[in-house]
Amino acid sequence: MDFIKITEQPSLYEHLEEKSVAELLTDINREDQKVALAVQKVIPAITRLVEGLVPRMQQGGRLFYIGAGTSGRLGILDASEIPPTFGMPPTWVIGLIAGGDQAIRNPVENAEDQREQGWNDLQAYQITSGDTLVGIAASGTTPYVIGAIEKARQQGILTAAITGNPGSPLALAAEIPIEVVVGPEYVTGSSRMKSGTAQKMILNMISTSVMIKLGRVKGNRMVNMQLTNSKLVDRGTRMVAEELGISYEEANRLLLEQGSARKAVEKYRSR
């Protein structure tokens, strides 16, 4: 099918190599300011996805991200931040990238062109109709992602797509297309820039709102975060001290004993 590949349109800027560093940075920043406004326009689609996701995850369903290159790496990044931030098992939000884990650091030749491989990779996780699959591809034409989304939708899995090209094959394949139009990249076709920034923002919105709705945040605080370093222990201690009106020292002892701010508060109040 024919559609306009906005992500491949020529940059609005010429002769980049002749610009000063300050000019380059100012131009890039000017373009980046367009991203949040583009994301704002797709909030209804993101809302639809999150509202479909929450009840599935409440019943034990998982969230999968799948992508290639920058898109795949961003999905893995978002998934990897869920356990430390919200205290959830790493099996709840899972990121897959074309070419496997080695592709996180180094590109794997032709991996994204294998249409059947995305679905094959998902089989290792025994994906079911209770799960949700989000395909991420700025171009909306990545075979690895499209194949996985098509097969997943056939199996009754909730599917969504994050893409920068409206009417793309990926957008048409997914039940919930999130088509975020950020315009031409500063360096023509370099979708790691504005398109990648938009993807990161949307992934943040999806996972954070889902975790809040799953009760992993209290008030505005990460009460279930993992206590993996001194900064987080200090943050958790202050949360507990402020919530209960007790000393820092008592809060710290209680926090370390219980393992999370939420459990510490519950333990104290159950006395």
PDB file of C-alpha atoms in Angstrom:
ATOM      1  CA  MET A   1       0.000   0.000   0.000  1.00  0.00           C
ATOM      2  CA  ASP A   2       1.062   3.609  -0.503  1.00  0.00           C
ATOM      3  CA  PHE A   3       1.499   5.935   2.439  1.00  0.00           C
ATOM      4  CA  ILE A   4       3.703   8.925   3.166  1.00  0.00           C
ATOM      5  CA  LYS A   5       6.798   7.926   5.097  1.00  0.00           C
ATOM      6  CA  ILE A   6       7.134  11.067   7.170  1.00  0.00           C
ATOM      7  CA  THR A   7      10.092   9.620   9.076  1.00  0.00           C
ATOM      8  CA  GLU A   8      12.083   9.553   5.823  1.00  0.00           C
ATOM      9  CA  GLN A   9      11.229  13.054   4.616  1.00  0.00           C
ATOM     10  CA  PRO A  10      14.154  15.497   4.090  1.00  0.00           C
ATOM     11  CA  SER A  11      15.293  17.525   7.082  1.00  0.00           C
ATOM     12  CA  LEU A  12      14.021  21.086   7.357  1.00  0.00           C
ATOM     13  CA  TYR A  13      17.652  22.185   7.780  1.00  0.00           C
ATOM     14  CA  GLU A  14      20.472  22.322   5.230  1.00  0.00           C
ATOM     15  CA  HIS A  15      24.282  22.301   5.352  1.00  0.00           C
ATOM     16  CA  LEU A  16      24.499  20.943   8.883  1.00  0.00           C
ATOM     17  CA  GLU A  17      28.253  20.491   8.645  1.00  0.00           C
ATOM     18  CA  GLU A  18      28.676  24.240   8.184  1.00  0.00           C
ATOM     19  CA  LYS A  19      26.843  25.187  11.388  1.00  0.00           C
ATOM     20  CA  SER A  20      28.481  26.043  14.702  1.00  0.00           C
ATOM     21  CA  VAL A  21      27.965  23.753  17.676  1.00  0.00           C
ATOM     22  CA  ALA A  22      25.616  26.289  19.260  1.00  0.00           C
ATOM     23  CA  GLU A  23      23.559  26.447  16.055  1.00  0.00           C
ATOM     24  CA  LEU A  24      23.345  22.667  15.854  1.00  0.00           C
ATOM     25  CA  LEU A  25      22.203  22.348  19.447  1.00  0.00           C
ATOM     26  CA  THR A  26      19.701  25.185  19.110  1.00  0.00           C
ATOM     27  CA  ASP A  27      18.218  23.616  15.981  1.00  0.00           C
ATOM     28  CA  ILE A  28      17.963  20.169  17.570  1.00  0.00           C
ATOM     29  CA  ASN A  29      16.320  21.645  20.654  1.00  0.00           C
ATOM     30  CA  ARG A  30      13.851  23.539  18.472  1.00  0.00           C
ATOM     31  CA  GLU A  31      12.841  20.285  16.802  1.00  0.00           C
ATOM     32  CA  ASP A  32      12.651  18.423  20.119  1.00  0.00           C
ATOM     33  CA  GLN A  33      10.105  20.934  21.376  1.00  0.00           C
ATOM     34  CA  LYS A  34       7.688  19.614  18.756  1.00  0.00           C
ATOM     35  CA  VAL A  35       7.714  16.115  20.238  1.00  0.00           C
ATOM     36  CA  ALA A  36       5.612  16.677  23.367  1.00  0.00           C
ATOM     37  CA  LEU A  37       2.911  18.382  21.305  1.00  0.00           C
ATOM     38  CA  ALA A  38       2.857  15.443  18.898  1.00  0.00           C
ATOM     39  CA  VAL A  39       2.540  13.016  21.815  1.00  0.00           C
ATOM     40  CA  GLN A  40      -0.299  15.088  23.263  1.00  0.00           C
ATOM     41  CA  LYS A  41      -2.345  14.423  20.134  1.00  0.00           C
ATOM     42  CA  VAL A  42      -2.207  10.639  20.616  1.00  0.00           C
ATOM     43  CA  ILE A  43      -3.278  10.592  24.276  1.00  0.00           C
ATOM     44  CA  PRO A  44      -6.713   9.147  23.312  1.00  0.00           C
ATOM     45  CA  ALA A  45      -5.008   6.125  21.715  1.00  0.00           C
ATOM     46  CA  ILE A  46      -2.656   5.701  24.680  1.00  0.00           C
ATOM     47  CA  THR A  47      -5.659   5.934  26.998  1.00  0.00           C
ATOM     48  CA  ARG A  48      -7.407   3.160  25.110  1.00  0.00           C
ATOM     49  CA  LEU A  49      -4.339   0.947  25.437  1.00  0.00           C
ATOM     50  CA  VAL A  50      -3.842   1.552  29.166  1.00  0.00           C
ATOM     51  CA  GLU A  51      -7.533   0.988  29.891  1.00  0.00           C
ATOM     52  CA  GLY A  52      -7.287  -2.326  28.077  1.00  0.00           C
ATOM     53  CA  LEU A  53      -4.009  -3.237  29.745  1.00  0.00           C
ATOM     54  CA  VAL A  54      -4.900  -2.699  33.389  1.00  0.00           C
ATOM     55  CA  PRO A  55      -7.653  -5.327  33.737  1.00  0.00           C
ATOM     56  CA  ARG A  56      -5.524  -7.840  31.847  1.00  0.00           C
ATOM     57  CA  MET A  57      -2.576  -7.299  34.167  1.00  0.00           C
ATOM     58  CA  GLN A  58      -4.847  -7.438  37.217  1.00  0.00           C
ATOM     59  CA  GLN A  59      -5.705 -10.948  36.074  1.00  0.00           C
ATOM     60  CA  GLY A  60      -2.052 -11.933  35.642  1.00  0.00           C
ATOM     61  CA  GLY A  61      -1.518 -10.863  32.040  1.00  0.00           C
ATOM     62  CA  ARG A  62       1.844  -9.519  30.931  1.00  0.00           C
ATOM     63  CA  LEU A  63       2.949  -6.589  28.786  1.00  0.00           C
ATOM     64  CA  PHE A  64       5.351  -7.284  25.929  1.00  0.00           C
ATOM     65  CA  TYR A  65       7.227  -4.700  23.872  1.00  0.00           C
ATOM     66  CA  ILE A  66       8.749  -5.756  20.565  1.00  0.00           C
ATOM     67  CA  GLY A  67      10.922  -3.744  18.185  1.00  0.00           C
ATOM     68  CA  ALA A  68      14.144  -3.562  16.213  1.00  0.00           C
ATOM     69  CA  GLY A  69      17.118  -1.217  16.588  1.00  0.00           C
ATOM     70  CA  THR A  70      16.394   1.948  18.558  1.00  0.00           C
ATOM     71  CA  SER A  71      12.737   0.978  18.971  1.00  0.00           C
ATOM     72  CA  GLY A  72      13.628  -2.406  20.424  1.00  0.00           C
ATOM     73  CA  ARG A  73      16.187  -0.894  22.779  1.00  0.00           C
ATOM     74  CA  LEU A  74      13.681   1.634  24.095  1.00  0.00           C
ATOM     75  CA  GLY A  75      11.177  -1.125  24.815  1.00  0.00           C
ATOM     76  CA  ILE A  76      13.798  -3.105  26.703  1.00  0.00           C
ATOM     77  CA  LEU A  77      14.809   0.013  28.629  1.00  0.00           C
ATOM     78  CA  ASP A  78      11.262   0.684  29.767  1.00  0.00           C
ATOM     79  CA  ALA A  79      10.714  -2.960  30.738  1.00  0.00           C
ATOM     80  CA  SER A  80      13.984  -3.113  32.673  1.00  0.00           C
ATOM     81  CA  GLU A  81      13.029  -0.122  34.795  1.00  0.00           C
ATOM     82  CA  ILE A  82       9.778  -1.621  36.094  1.00  0.00           C
ATOM     83  CA  PRO A  83      11.262  -3.928  38.781  1.00  0.00           C
ATOM     84  CA  PRO A  84      13.485  -1.331  40.493  1.00  0.00           C
ATOM     85  CA  THR A  85      10.952   1.497  40.214  1.00  0.00           C
ATOM     86  CA  PHE A  86       7.768  -0.347  41.121  1.00  0.00           C
ATOM     87  CA  GLY A  87       8.966  -3.550  42.786  1.00  0.00           C
ATOM     88  CA  MET A  88       7.350  -5.775  40.175  1.00  0.00           C
ATOM     89  CA  PRO A  89       8.849  -9.092  39.017  1.00  0.00           C
ATOM     90  CA  PRO A  90      10.804  -8.823  35.725  1.00  0.00           C
ATOM     91  CA  THR A  91       8.325 -11.265  34.181  1.00  0.00           C
ATOM     92  CA  TRP A  92       5.494  -8.703  34.129  1.00  0.00           C
ATOM     93  CA  VAL A  93       6.843  -6.311  31.485  1.00  0.00           C
ATOM     94  CA  ILE A  94       9.139  -7.865  28.894  1.00  0.00           C
ATOM     95  CA  GLY A  95      11.040  -6.244  26.025  1.00  0.00           C
ATOM     96  CA  LEU A  96      12.156  -8.124  22.907  1.00  0.00           C
ATOM     97  CA  ILE A  97      14.500  -6.893  20.188  1.00  0.00           C
ATOM     98  CA  ALA A  98      15.178  -8.286  16.724  1.00  0.00           C
ATOM     99  CA  GLY A  99      18.433 -10.207  16.847  1.00  0.00           C
ATOM    100  CA  GLY A 100      18.168 -11.047  20.543  1.00  0.00           C
ATOM    101  CA  ASP A 101      20.013  -9.571  23.485  1.00  0.00           C
ATOM    102  CA  GLN A 102      23.237  -9.101  21.516  1.00  0.00           C
ATOM    103  CA  ALA A 103      21.371  -6.521  19.406  1.00  0.00           C
ATOM    104  CA  ILE A 104      20.955  -4.288  22.449  1.00  0.00           C
ATOM    105  CA  ARG A 105      24.563  -3.148  21.978  1.00  0.00           C
ATOM    106  CA  ASN A 106      25.408  -4.161  18.426  1.00  0.00           C
ATOM    107  CA  PRO A 107      23.249  -4.251  15.293  1.00  0.00           C
ATOM    108  CA  VAL A 108      22.440  -7.721  13.982  1.00  0.00           C
ATOM    109  CA  GLU A 109      22.385  -7.848  10.188  1.00  0.00           C
ATOM    110  CA  ASN A 110      18.956  -8.412   8.605  1.00  0.00           C
ATOM    111  CA  ALA A 111      17.355  -9.364  11.929  1.00  0.00           C
ATOM    112  CA  GLU A 112      14.490  -6.912  11.500  1.00  0.00           C
ATOM    113  CA  ASP A 113      13.657  -8.272   8.038  1.00  0.00           C
ATOM    114  CA  GLN A 114      12.641 -11.725   9.337  1.00  0.00           C
ATOM    115  CA  ARG A 115       8.854 -11.551   9.401  1.00  0.00           C
ATOM    116  CA  GLU A 116       8.261 -14.808  11.290  1.00  0.00           C
ATOM    117  CA  GLN A 117      10.987 -14.370  13.895  1.00  0.00           C
ATOM    118  CA  GLY A 118       9.156 -11.918  16.123  1.00  0.00           C
ATOM    119  CA  TRP A 119       6.352 -14.373  16.808  1.00  0.00           C
ATOM    120  CA  ASN A 120       8.884 -17.190  17.178  1.00  0.00           C
ATOM    121  CA  ASP A 121      10.755 -15.172  19.814  1.00  0.00           C
ATOM    122  CA  LEU A 122       7.530 -14.647  21.763  1.00  0.00           C
ATOM    123  CA  GLN A 123       6.975 -18.396  21.986  1.00  0.00           C
ATOM    124  CA  ALA A 124       9.794 -18.671  24.507  1.00  0.00           C
ATOM    125  CA  TYR A 125       7.519 -16.749  26.898  1.00  0.00           C
ATOM    126  CA  GLN A 126       4.398 -18.794  26.141  1.00  0.00           C
ATOM    127  CA  ILE A 127       2.431 -15.666  25.279  1.00  0.00           C
ATOM    128  CA  THR A 128      -1.338 -16.080  25.635  1.00  0.00           C
ATOM    129  CA  SER A 129      -4.555 -14.189  24.920  1.00  0.00           C
ATOM    130  CA  GLY A 130      -4.381 -12.697  28.413  1.00  0.00           C
ATOM    131  CA  ASP A 131      -1.209 -10.811  27.492  1.00  0.00           C
ATOM    132  CA  THR A 132      -0.688  -7.557  25.567  1.00  0.00           C
ATOM    133  CA  LEU A 133       1.819  -6.909  22.783  1.00  0.00           C
ATOM    134  CA  VAL A 134       3.023  -3.430  21.789  1.00  0.00           C
ATOM    135  CA  GLY A 135       4.961  -3.210  18.533  1.00  0.00           C
ATOM    136  CA  ILE A 136       7.380  -0.287  18.267  1.00  0.00           C
ATOM    137  CA  ALA A 137       8.679   0.901  14.886  1.00  0.00           C
ATOM    138  CA  ALA A 138       9.136   4.499  13.810  1.00  0.00           C
ATOM    139  CA  SER A 139       8.811   3.549  10.147  1.00  0.00           C
ATOM    140  CA  GLY A 140       5.855   1.259  10.694  1.00  0.00           C
ATOM    141  CA  THR A 141       7.298  -1.115   8.107  1.00  0.00           C
ATOM    142  CA  THR A 142       9.585  -3.401  10.148  1.00  0.00           C
ATOM    143  CA  PRO A 143       8.744  -7.008   9.140  1.00  0.00           C
ATOM    144  CA  TYR A 144       9.914  -8.487  12.461  1.00  0.00           C
ATOM    145  CA  VAL A 145       7.421  -6.319  14.339  1.00  0.00           C
ATOM    146  CA  ILE A 146       4.549  -6.485  11.847  1.00  0.00           C
ATOM    147  CA  GLY A 147       4.675 -10.285  11.695  1.00  0.00           C
ATOM    148  CA  ALA A 148       4.511 -10.553  15.483  1.00  0.00           C
ATOM    149  CA  ILE A 149       1.621  -8.106  15.761  1.00  0.00           C
ATOM    150  CA  GLU A 150      -0.383  -9.813  13.010  1.00  0.00           C
ATOM    151  CA  LYS A 151       0.045 -13.253  14.553  1.00  0.00           C
ATOM    152  CA  ALA A 152      -0.680 -12.009  18.064  1.00  0.00           C
ATOM    153  CA  ARG A 153      -3.887 -10.319  16.976  1.00  0.00           C
ATOM    154  CA  GLN A 154      -5.015 -13.526  15.286  1.00  0.00           C
ATOM    155  CA  GLN A 155      -4.520 -15.279  18.623  1.00  0.00           C
ATOM    156  CA  GLY A 156      -6.775 -12.819  20.466  1.00  0.00           C
ATOM    157  CA  ILE A 157      -3.929 -10.931  22.126  1.00  0.00           C
ATOM    158  CA  LEU A 158      -4.468  -7.197  22.663  1.00  0.00           C
ATOM    159  CA  THR A 159      -2.114  -5.440  20.236  1.00  0.00           C
ATOM    160  CA  ALA A 160      -0.931  -1.858  19.899  1.00  0.00           C
ATOM    161  CA  ALA A 161       1.618  -0.112  17.707  1.00  0.00           C
ATOM    162  CA  ILE A 162       3.774   2.949  18.283  1.00  0.00           C
ATOM    163  CA  THR A 163       4.796   4.404  14.928  1.00  0.00           C
ATOM    164  CA  GLY A 164       5.628   7.736  13.329  1.00  0.00           C
ATOM    165  CA  ASN A 165       3.880   7.070  10.027  1.00  0.00           C
ATOM    166  CA  PRO A 166       0.058   7.143   9.938  1.00  0.00           C
ATOM    167  CA  GLY A 167      -1.482   4.456   7.767  1.00  0.00           C
ATOM    168  CA  SER A 168       1.654   2.332   7.879  1.00  0.00           C
ATOM    169  CA  PRO A 169       1.441  -1.489   7.657  1.00  0.00           C
ATOM    170  CA  LEU A 170       2.162  -1.741  11.379  1.00  0.00           C
ATOM    171  CA  ALA A 171      -0.530   0.775  12.287  1.00  0.00           C
ATOM    172  CA  LEU A 172      -3.043  -1.164  10.193  1.00  0.00           C
ATOM    173  CA  ALA A 173      -2.007  -4.490  11.721  1.00  0.00           C
ATOM    174  CA  ALA A 174      -2.511  -3.427  15.360  1.00  0.00           C
ATOM    175  CA  GLU A 175      -5.808  -3.138  17.182  1.00  0.00           C
ATOM    176  CA  ILE A 176      -4.706   0.131  18.774  1.00  0.00           C
ATOM    177  CA  PRO A 177      -2.439   2.245  16.532  1.00  0.00           C
ATOM    178  CA  ILE A 178      -0.557   5.046  18.306  1.00  0.00           C
ATOM    179  CA  GLU A 179       0.546   7.188  15.367  1.00  0.00           C
ATOM    180  CA  VAL A 180       2.760   9.967  16.690  1.00  0.00           C
ATOM    181  CA  VAL A 181       3.777  12.378  13.921  1.00  0.00           C
ATOM    182  CA  VAL A 182       6.888  14.315  14.890  1.00  0.00           C
ATOM    183  CA  GLY A 183       7.827  15.414  11.362  1.00  0.00           C
ATOM    184  CA  PRO A 184      11.141  15.042   9.505  1.00  0.00           C
ATOM    185  CA  GLU A 185      14.223  14.325  11.601  1.00  0.00           C
ATOM    186  CA  TYR A 186      17.013  16.888  11.996  1.00  0.00           C
ATOM    187  CA  VAL A 187      19.357  14.452  10.294  1.00  0.00           C
ATOM    188  CA  THR A 188      17.211  13.028   7.501  1.00  0.00           C
ATOM    189  CA  GLY A 189      15.877   9.586   8.414  1.00  0.00           C
ATOM    190  CA  SER A 190      17.611   9.415  11.802  1.00  0.00           C
ATOM    191  CA  SER A 191      14.615   8.154  13.740  1.00  0.00           C
ATOM    192  CA  ARG A 192      16.721   7.722  16.894  1.00  0.00           C
ATOM    193  CA  MET A 193      16.129  11.444  17.365  1.00  0.00           C
ATOM    194  CA  LYS A 194      12.589  12.895  17.516  1.00  0.00           C
ATOM    195  CA  SER A 195      10.871   9.590  16.778  1.00  0.00           C
ATOM    196  CA  GLY A 196      12.879   7.865  19.488  1.00  0.00           C
ATOM    197  CA  THR A 197      12.138  10.637  21.959  1.00  0.00           C
ATOM    198  CA  ALA A 198       8.416  10.325  21.234  1.00  0.00           C
ATOM    199  CA  GLN A 199       8.581   6.561  21.728  1.00  0.00           C
ATOM    200  CA  LYS A 200      10.357   6.981  25.065  1.00  0.00           C
ATOM    201  CA  MET A 201       7.744   9.476  26.251  1.00  0.00           C
ATOM    202  CA  ILE A 202       4.870   7.204  25.250  1.00  0.00           C
ATOM    203  CA  LEU A 203       6.434   4.143  26.867  1.00  0.00           C
ATOM    204  CA  ASN A 204       6.905   6.146  30.076  1.00  0.00           C
ATOM    205  CA  MET A 205       3.249   7.138  29.952  1.00  0.00           C
ATOM    206  CA  ILE A 206       2.045   3.585  29.350  1.00  0.00           C
ATOM    207  CA  SER A 207       4.065   1.825  32.025  1.00  0.00           C
ATOM    208  CA  THR A 208       3.789   4.535  34.673  1.00  0.00           C
ATOM    209  CA  SER A 209       0.020   4.921  34.377  1.00  0.00           C
ATOM    210  CA  VAL A 210      -0.438   1.137  34.392  1.00  0.00           C
ATOM    211  CA  MET A 211       1.684   0.745  37.516  1.00  0.00           C
ATOM    212  CA  ILE A 212      -0.197   3.526  39.283  1.00  0.00           C
ATOM    213  CA  LYS A 213      -3.495   1.829  38.460  1.00  0.00           C
ATOM    214  CA  LEU A 214      -2.094  -1.472  39.723  1.00  0.00           C
ATOM    215  CA  GLY A 215      -1.461   0.166  43.097  1.00  0.00           C
ATOM    216  CA  ARG A 216       2.317   0.374  42.881  1.00  0.00           C
ATOM    217  CA  VAL A 217       2.351   4.097  43.762  1.00  0.00           C
ATOM    218  CA  LYS A 218       0.868   5.735  46.867  1.00  0.00           C
ATOM    219  CA  GLY A 219       0.125   9.436  46.657  1.00  0.00           C
ATOM    220  CA  ASN A 220       2.944  10.352  44.324  1.00  0.00           C
ATOM    221  CA  ARG A 221       5.638   8.088  45.729  1.00  0.00           C
ATOM    222  CA  MET A 222       7.377   4.907  44.624  1.00  0.00           C
ATOM    223  CA  VAL A 223       6.512   2.998  47.787  1.00  0.00           C
ATOM    224  CA  ASN A 224       7.348  -0.368  46.204  1.00  0.00           C
ATOM    225  CA  MET A 225      10.754   0.525  44.738  1.00  0.00           C
ATOM    226  CA  GLN A 226      13.621  -1.906  45.241  1.00  0.00           C
ATOM    227  CA  LEU A 227      16.181  -0.800  47.820  1.00  0.00           C
ATOM    228  CA  THR A 228      19.169  -1.434  45.568  1.00  0.00           C
ATOM    229  CA  ASN A 229      21.431   1.459  46.612  1.00  0.00           C
ATOM    230  CA  SER A 230      21.963   3.996  49.384  1.00  0.00           C
ATOM    231  CA  LYS A 231      20.085   6.745  47.512  1.00  0.00           C
ATOM    232  CA  LEU A 232      16.945   4.620  47.308  1.00  0.00           C
ATOM    233  CA  VAL A 233      17.267   3.485  50.927  1.00  0.00           C
ATOM    234  CA  ASP A 234      17.486   7.134  51.986  1.00  0.00           C
ATOM    235  CA  ARG A 235      14.476   8.045  49.836  1.00  0.00           C
ATOM    236  CA  GLY A 236      12.473   5.164  51.262  1.00  0.00           C
ATOM    237  CA  THR A 237      13.468   6.058  54.801  1.00  0.00           C
ATOM    238  CA  ARG A 238      12.284   9.622  54.369  1.00  0.00           C
ATOM    239  CA  MET A 239       9.004   8.373  52.892  1.00  0.00           C
ATOM    240  CA  VAL A 240       8.355   6.179  55.905  1.00  0.00           C
ATOM    241  CA  ALA A 241       9.411   8.840  58.418  1.00  0.00           C
ATOM    242  CA  GLU A 242       7.141  11.463  56.859  1.00  0.00           C
ATOM    243  CA  GLU A 243       4.191   9.097  56.449  1.00  0.00           C
ATOM    244  CA  LEU A 244       4.313   7.841  60.034  1.00  0.00           C
ATOM    245  CA  GLY A 245       5.718  10.876  61.826  1.00  0.00           C
ATOM    246  CA  ILE A 246       8.594   8.892  63.309  1.00  0.00           C
ATOM    247  CA  SER A 247      12.341   9.513  63.464  1.00  0.00           C
ATOM    248  CA  TYR A 248      14.628   8.906  60.517  1.00  0.00           C
ATOM    249  CA  GLU A 249      16.477   6.230  62.498  1.00  0.00           C
ATOM    250  CA  GLU A 250      13.340   4.298  63.397  1.00  0.00           C
ATOM    251  CA  ALA A 251      12.044   4.593  59.842  1.00  0.00           C
ATOM    252  CA  ASN A 252      15.343   3.327  58.457  1.00  0.00           C
ATOM    253  CA  ARG A 253      15.338   0.298  60.738  1.00  0.00           C
ATOM    254  CA  LEU A 254      11.726  -0.488  59.849  1.00  0.00           C
ATOM    255  CA  LEU A 255      12.346  -0.050  56.124  1.00  0.00           C
ATOM    256  CA  LEU A 256      15.353  -2.363  56.037  1.00  0.00           C
ATOM    257  CA  GLU A 257      13.500  -4.915  58.125  1.00  0.00           C
ATOM    258  CA  GLN A 258      10.429  -4.954  55.847  1.00  0.00           C
ATOM    259  CA  GLY A 259      12.089  -4.408  52.465  1.00  0.00           C
ATOM    260  CA  SER A 260       9.825  -1.661  51.074  1.00  0.00           C
ATOM    261  CA  ALA A 261       8.246   1.595  52.182  1.00  0.00           C
ATOM    262  CA  ARG A 262       4.749   0.203  51.721  1.00  0.00           C
ATOM    263  CA  LYS A 263       5.429  -2.868  53.870  1.00  0.00           C
ATOM    264  CA  ALA A 264       7.149  -0.758  56.506  1.00  0.00           C
ATOM    265  CA  VAL A 265       4.152   1.542  56.870  1.00  0.00           C
ATOM    266  CA  GLU A 266       1.710  -1.368  56.931  1.00  0.00           C
ATOM    267  CA  LYS A 267       3.772  -3.181  59.562  1.00  0.00           C
ATOM    268  CA  TYR A 268       3.982  -0.124  61.810  1.00  0.00           C
ATOM    269  CA  ARG A 269       0.249   0.543  61.580  1.00  0.00           C
ATOM    270  CA  SER A 270      -0.661  -3.080  62.281  1.00  0.00           C
ATOM    271  CA  ARG A 271       0.982  -2.999  65.696  1.00  0.00           C
TER     272      ARG A 271
END
